[in-house]
Coordinates of C-alpha atoms in Angstrom, one line a residue:
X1231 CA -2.6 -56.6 -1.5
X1232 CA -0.2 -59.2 -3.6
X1233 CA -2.7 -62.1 -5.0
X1234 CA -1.8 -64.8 -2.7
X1235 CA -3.1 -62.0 0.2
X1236 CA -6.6 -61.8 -2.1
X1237 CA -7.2 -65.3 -2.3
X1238 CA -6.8 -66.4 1.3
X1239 CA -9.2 -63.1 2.1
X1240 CA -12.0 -65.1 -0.4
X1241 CA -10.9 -68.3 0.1
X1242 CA -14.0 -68.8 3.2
X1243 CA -16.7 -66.8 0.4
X1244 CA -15.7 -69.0 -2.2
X1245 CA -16.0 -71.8 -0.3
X1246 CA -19.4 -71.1 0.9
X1247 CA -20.3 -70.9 -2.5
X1248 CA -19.4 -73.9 -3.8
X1249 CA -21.3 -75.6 -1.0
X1250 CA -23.8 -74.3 -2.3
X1251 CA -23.4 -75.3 -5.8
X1252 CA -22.7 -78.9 -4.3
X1253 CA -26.2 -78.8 -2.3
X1254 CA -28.0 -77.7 -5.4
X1255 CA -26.4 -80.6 -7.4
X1256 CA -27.4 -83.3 -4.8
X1257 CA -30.7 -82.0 -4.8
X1258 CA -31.1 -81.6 -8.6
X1259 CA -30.3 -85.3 -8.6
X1260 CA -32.7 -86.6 -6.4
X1261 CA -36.2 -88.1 -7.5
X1262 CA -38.7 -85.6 -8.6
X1263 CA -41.0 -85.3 -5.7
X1264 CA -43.7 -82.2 -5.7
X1265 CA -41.6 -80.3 -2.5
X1266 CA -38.6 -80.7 -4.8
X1267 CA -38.8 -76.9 -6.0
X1268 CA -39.4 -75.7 -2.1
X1269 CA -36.1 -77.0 -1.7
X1270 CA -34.4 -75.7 -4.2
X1271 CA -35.7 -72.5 -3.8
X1272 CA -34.8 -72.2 -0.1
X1273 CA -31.6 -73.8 -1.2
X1274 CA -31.0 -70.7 -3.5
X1275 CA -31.9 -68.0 -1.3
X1276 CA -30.1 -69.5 2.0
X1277 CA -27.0 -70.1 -0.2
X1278 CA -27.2 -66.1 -1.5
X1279 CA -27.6 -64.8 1.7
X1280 CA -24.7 -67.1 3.0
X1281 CA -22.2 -65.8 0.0
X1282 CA -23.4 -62.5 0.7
X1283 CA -22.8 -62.4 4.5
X1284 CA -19.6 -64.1 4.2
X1285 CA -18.5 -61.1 1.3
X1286 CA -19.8 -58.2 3.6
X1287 CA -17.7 -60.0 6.5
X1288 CA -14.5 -60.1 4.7
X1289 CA -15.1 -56.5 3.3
X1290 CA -15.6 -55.2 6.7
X1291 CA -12.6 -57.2 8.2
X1292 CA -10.2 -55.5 5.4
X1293 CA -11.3 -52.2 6.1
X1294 CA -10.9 -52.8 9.5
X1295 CA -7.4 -54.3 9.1
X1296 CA -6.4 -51.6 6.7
X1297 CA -7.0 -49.3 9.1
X1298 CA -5.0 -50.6 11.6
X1299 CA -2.6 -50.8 9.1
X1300 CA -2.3 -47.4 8.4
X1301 CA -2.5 -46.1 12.3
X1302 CA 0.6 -48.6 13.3
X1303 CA 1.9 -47.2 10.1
X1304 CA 1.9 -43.9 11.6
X1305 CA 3.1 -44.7 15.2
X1306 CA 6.2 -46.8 13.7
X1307 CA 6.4 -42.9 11.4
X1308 CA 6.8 -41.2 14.7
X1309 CA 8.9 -43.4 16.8
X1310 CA 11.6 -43.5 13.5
X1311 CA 11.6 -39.6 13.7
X1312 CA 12.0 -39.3 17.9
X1313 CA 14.4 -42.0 17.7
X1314 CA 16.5 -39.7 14.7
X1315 CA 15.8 -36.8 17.1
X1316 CA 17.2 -38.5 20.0
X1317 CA 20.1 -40.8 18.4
X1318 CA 22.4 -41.3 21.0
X1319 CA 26.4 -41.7 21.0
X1320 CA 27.8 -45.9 20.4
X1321 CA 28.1 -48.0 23.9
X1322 CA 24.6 -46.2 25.2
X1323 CA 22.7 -49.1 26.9
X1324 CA 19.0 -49.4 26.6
X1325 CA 18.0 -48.0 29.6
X1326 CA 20.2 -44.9 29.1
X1327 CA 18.5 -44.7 26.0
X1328 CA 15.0 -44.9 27.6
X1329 CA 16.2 -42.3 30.1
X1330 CA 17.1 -39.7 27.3
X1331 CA 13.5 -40.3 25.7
X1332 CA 11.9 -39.9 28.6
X1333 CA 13.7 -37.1 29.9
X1334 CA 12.6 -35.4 26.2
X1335 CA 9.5 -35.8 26.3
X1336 CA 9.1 -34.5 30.2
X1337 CA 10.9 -31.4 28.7
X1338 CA 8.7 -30.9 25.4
X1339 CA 5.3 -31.4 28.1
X1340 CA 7.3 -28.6 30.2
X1341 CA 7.3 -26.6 27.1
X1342 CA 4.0 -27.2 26.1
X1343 CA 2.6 -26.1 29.3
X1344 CA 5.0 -23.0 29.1
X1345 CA 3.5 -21.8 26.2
X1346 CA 0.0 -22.9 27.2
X1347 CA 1.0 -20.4 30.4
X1348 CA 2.0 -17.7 28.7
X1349 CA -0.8 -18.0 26.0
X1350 CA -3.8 -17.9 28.4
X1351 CA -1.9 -14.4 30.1
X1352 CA -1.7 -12.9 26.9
X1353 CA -5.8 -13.5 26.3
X1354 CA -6.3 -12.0 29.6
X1355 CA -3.8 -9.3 28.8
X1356 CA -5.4 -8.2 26.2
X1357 CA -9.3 -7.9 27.4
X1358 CA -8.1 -5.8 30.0
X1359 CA -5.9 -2.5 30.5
X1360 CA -3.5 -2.7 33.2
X1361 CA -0.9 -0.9 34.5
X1362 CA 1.8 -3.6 36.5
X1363 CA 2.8 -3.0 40.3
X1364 CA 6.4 -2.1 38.8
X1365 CA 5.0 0.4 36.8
X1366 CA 3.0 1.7 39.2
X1367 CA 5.4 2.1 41.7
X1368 CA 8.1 3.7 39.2
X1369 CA 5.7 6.2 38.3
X1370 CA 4.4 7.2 41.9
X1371 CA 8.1 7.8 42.7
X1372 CA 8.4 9.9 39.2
X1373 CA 5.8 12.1 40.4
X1374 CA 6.3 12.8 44.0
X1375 CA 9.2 15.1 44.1
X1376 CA 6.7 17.7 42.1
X1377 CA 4.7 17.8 45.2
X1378 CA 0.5 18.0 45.5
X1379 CA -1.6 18.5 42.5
X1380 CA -5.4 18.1 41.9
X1381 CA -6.9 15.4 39.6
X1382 CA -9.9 13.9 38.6
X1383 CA -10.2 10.2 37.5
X1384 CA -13.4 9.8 34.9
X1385 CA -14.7 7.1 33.0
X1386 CA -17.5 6.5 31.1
X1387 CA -20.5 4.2 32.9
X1388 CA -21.8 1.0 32.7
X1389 CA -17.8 0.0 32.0
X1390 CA -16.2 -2.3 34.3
X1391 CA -13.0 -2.4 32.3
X1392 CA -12.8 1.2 31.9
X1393 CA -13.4 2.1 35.4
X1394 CA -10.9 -1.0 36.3
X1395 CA -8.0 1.3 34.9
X1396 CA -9.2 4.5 35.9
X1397 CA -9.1 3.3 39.5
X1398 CA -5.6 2.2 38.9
X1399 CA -4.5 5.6 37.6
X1400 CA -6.0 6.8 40.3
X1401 CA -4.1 4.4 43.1
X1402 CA -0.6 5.7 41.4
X1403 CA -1.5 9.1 41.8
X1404 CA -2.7 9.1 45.6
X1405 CA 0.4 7.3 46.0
X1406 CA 2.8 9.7 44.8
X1407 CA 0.8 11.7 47.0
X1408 CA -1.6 13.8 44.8
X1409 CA -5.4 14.9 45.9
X1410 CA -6.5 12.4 43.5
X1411 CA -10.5 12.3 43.0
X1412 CA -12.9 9.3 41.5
X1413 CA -13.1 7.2 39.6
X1414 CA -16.3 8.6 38.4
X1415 CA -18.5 8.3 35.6
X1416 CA -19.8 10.7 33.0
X1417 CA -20.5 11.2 29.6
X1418 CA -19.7 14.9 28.8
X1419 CA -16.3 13.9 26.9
X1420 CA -18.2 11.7 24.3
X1421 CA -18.3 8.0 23.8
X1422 CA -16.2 7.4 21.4
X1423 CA -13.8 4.5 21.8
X1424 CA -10.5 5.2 22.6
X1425 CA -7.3 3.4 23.9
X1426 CA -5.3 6.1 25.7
X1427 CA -6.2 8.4 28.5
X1428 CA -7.5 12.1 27.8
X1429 CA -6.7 14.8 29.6
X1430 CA -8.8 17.7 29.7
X1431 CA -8.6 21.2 31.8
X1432 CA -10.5 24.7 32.3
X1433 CA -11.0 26.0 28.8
X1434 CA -9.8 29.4 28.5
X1435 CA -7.1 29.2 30.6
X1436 CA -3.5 28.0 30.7
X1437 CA -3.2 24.5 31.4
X1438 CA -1.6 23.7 35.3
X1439 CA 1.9 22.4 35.8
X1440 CA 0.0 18.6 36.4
X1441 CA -1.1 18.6 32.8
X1442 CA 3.0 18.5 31.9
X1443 CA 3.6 16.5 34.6
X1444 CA 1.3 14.0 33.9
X1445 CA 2.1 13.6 29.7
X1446 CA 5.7 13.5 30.6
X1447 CA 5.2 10.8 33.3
X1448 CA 2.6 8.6 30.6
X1449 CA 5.6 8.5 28.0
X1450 CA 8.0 8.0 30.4
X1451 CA 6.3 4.7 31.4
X1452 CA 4.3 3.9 28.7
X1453 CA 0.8 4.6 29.2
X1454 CA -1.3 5.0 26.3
X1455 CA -2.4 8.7 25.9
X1456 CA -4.1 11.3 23.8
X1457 CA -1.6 13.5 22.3
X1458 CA -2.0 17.0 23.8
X1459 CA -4.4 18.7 26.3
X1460 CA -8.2 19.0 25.7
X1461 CA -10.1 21.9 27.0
X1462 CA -14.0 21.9 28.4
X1463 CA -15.7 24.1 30.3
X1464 CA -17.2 21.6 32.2
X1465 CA -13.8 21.6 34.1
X1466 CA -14.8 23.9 37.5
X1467 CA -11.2 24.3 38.3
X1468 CA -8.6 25.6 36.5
X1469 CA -5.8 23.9 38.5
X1470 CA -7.4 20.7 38.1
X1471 CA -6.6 18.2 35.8
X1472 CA -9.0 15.7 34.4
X1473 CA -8.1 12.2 33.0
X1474 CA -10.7 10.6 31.3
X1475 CA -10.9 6.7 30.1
X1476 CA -13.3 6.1 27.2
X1477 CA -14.5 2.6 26.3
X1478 CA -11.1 0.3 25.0
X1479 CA -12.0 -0.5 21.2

């Protein structure tokens, strides 16, 4: 702020103050009478609290004004960078030039809401496993030329997520026309998180042609797996094949 800015911004404190100073004089010069100093006193502390209220007015009107300052500062800021952004070619008239801001800022909210879109389906992406319809139906058309197999679908309990899959592997494999069992719940394979499925079979004995089938179709299409083929006893059927989902980590 230059100095001629300063002194209008004092010029109503200073004046308050020298009305006071006036007053005080007038009333120093008057005959001694014995309410003279009652006078003078109130004099004193009415003109302090005057010089005082008139200083905290104009500080809080500058902070104020600086404020405001700085925010119109800041919107002129913007509208000189859109305007760079959106220079347009000589002979444009104004409201061809209104047009093209508005028609960029209707695409950057298009954006925005694009992104905001695709940002909320990747958080809900990620909480859950899924396998997609396409996916589904890709691999249910893998598998049905190898004709019927047994499976069981397991999960662990008290999992809504993992028995959300599970019933989904299941779907694919009654669809491709397997004797597909569950989902159903145990805890004989552990607890143990785990991502991918795990497929276990008769211990002891060589695993079925749906154990191949099965691995093969998971990397054809991208479903998470264990590597390999786990055996348990717990498995009554040594043709069947058992695909376990743990908890997701």
């Amino acid at each position: 702020m230059i100095w001629g800015e300063a002194a209008r911004w004092w010029l109503p404190t200073a004046a308050v103050a020298g009305l006071v100073m006036l007053s005080l004089v007038a009333l120093a010069r008057q005959p001694w009478r014995p309410s003279k100093k009652y006078w003078i006193a109130a004099l004193l502390v009415g003109g302090v609290l005057a010089v005082g209220a008139s200083a905290w007015q104009r500080k809080t009107s500058g902070a104020a004004l600086n404020q405001e300052t700085a925010r119109l500062r800041d919107v002129a800021g913007r509208l000189d960078e859109l305007g760079r952004l959106l220079e347009t070619g000589p002979g444009t008239t104004p409201d061809q030039a209104f047009d093209t801001v508005a028609a960029a800022i209707a695409a950057l909210n298009a954006k925005i809401k694009d992104l905001e879109n695709q940002v909320r389906a990747l958080q809900e992406k990620s909480r859950t496993r899924v396998v997609d319809a396409d996916t589904s139906a890709q691999m249910a058309d893998y598998l049905r030329p190898f004709g019927n197999h047994r499976a069981v679908v397991s999960c662990m309990p008290a999992d809504v997520e993992a028995y959300g899959y599970a019933n989904q592997i299941a779907n694919v494999l009654r669809a491709a026309g397997w004797e597909a069992l569950g989902p159903e719940t145990t805890t004989i394979f552990g607890e143990a998180p785990t991502m991918g499925i795990t497929l276990y079979v008769r211990g002891g004995a060589a695993p079925p042609d749906a154990a191949r089938l099965l691995l093969d179709a998971f990397a054809r299409f991208n479903i998470p797996y264990q590597s390999g083929v786990a055996s348990n006893d717990a498995i009554p059927d040594p043709a069947t094949v058992e695909l376990f989902v743990g908890h997701k980590p």
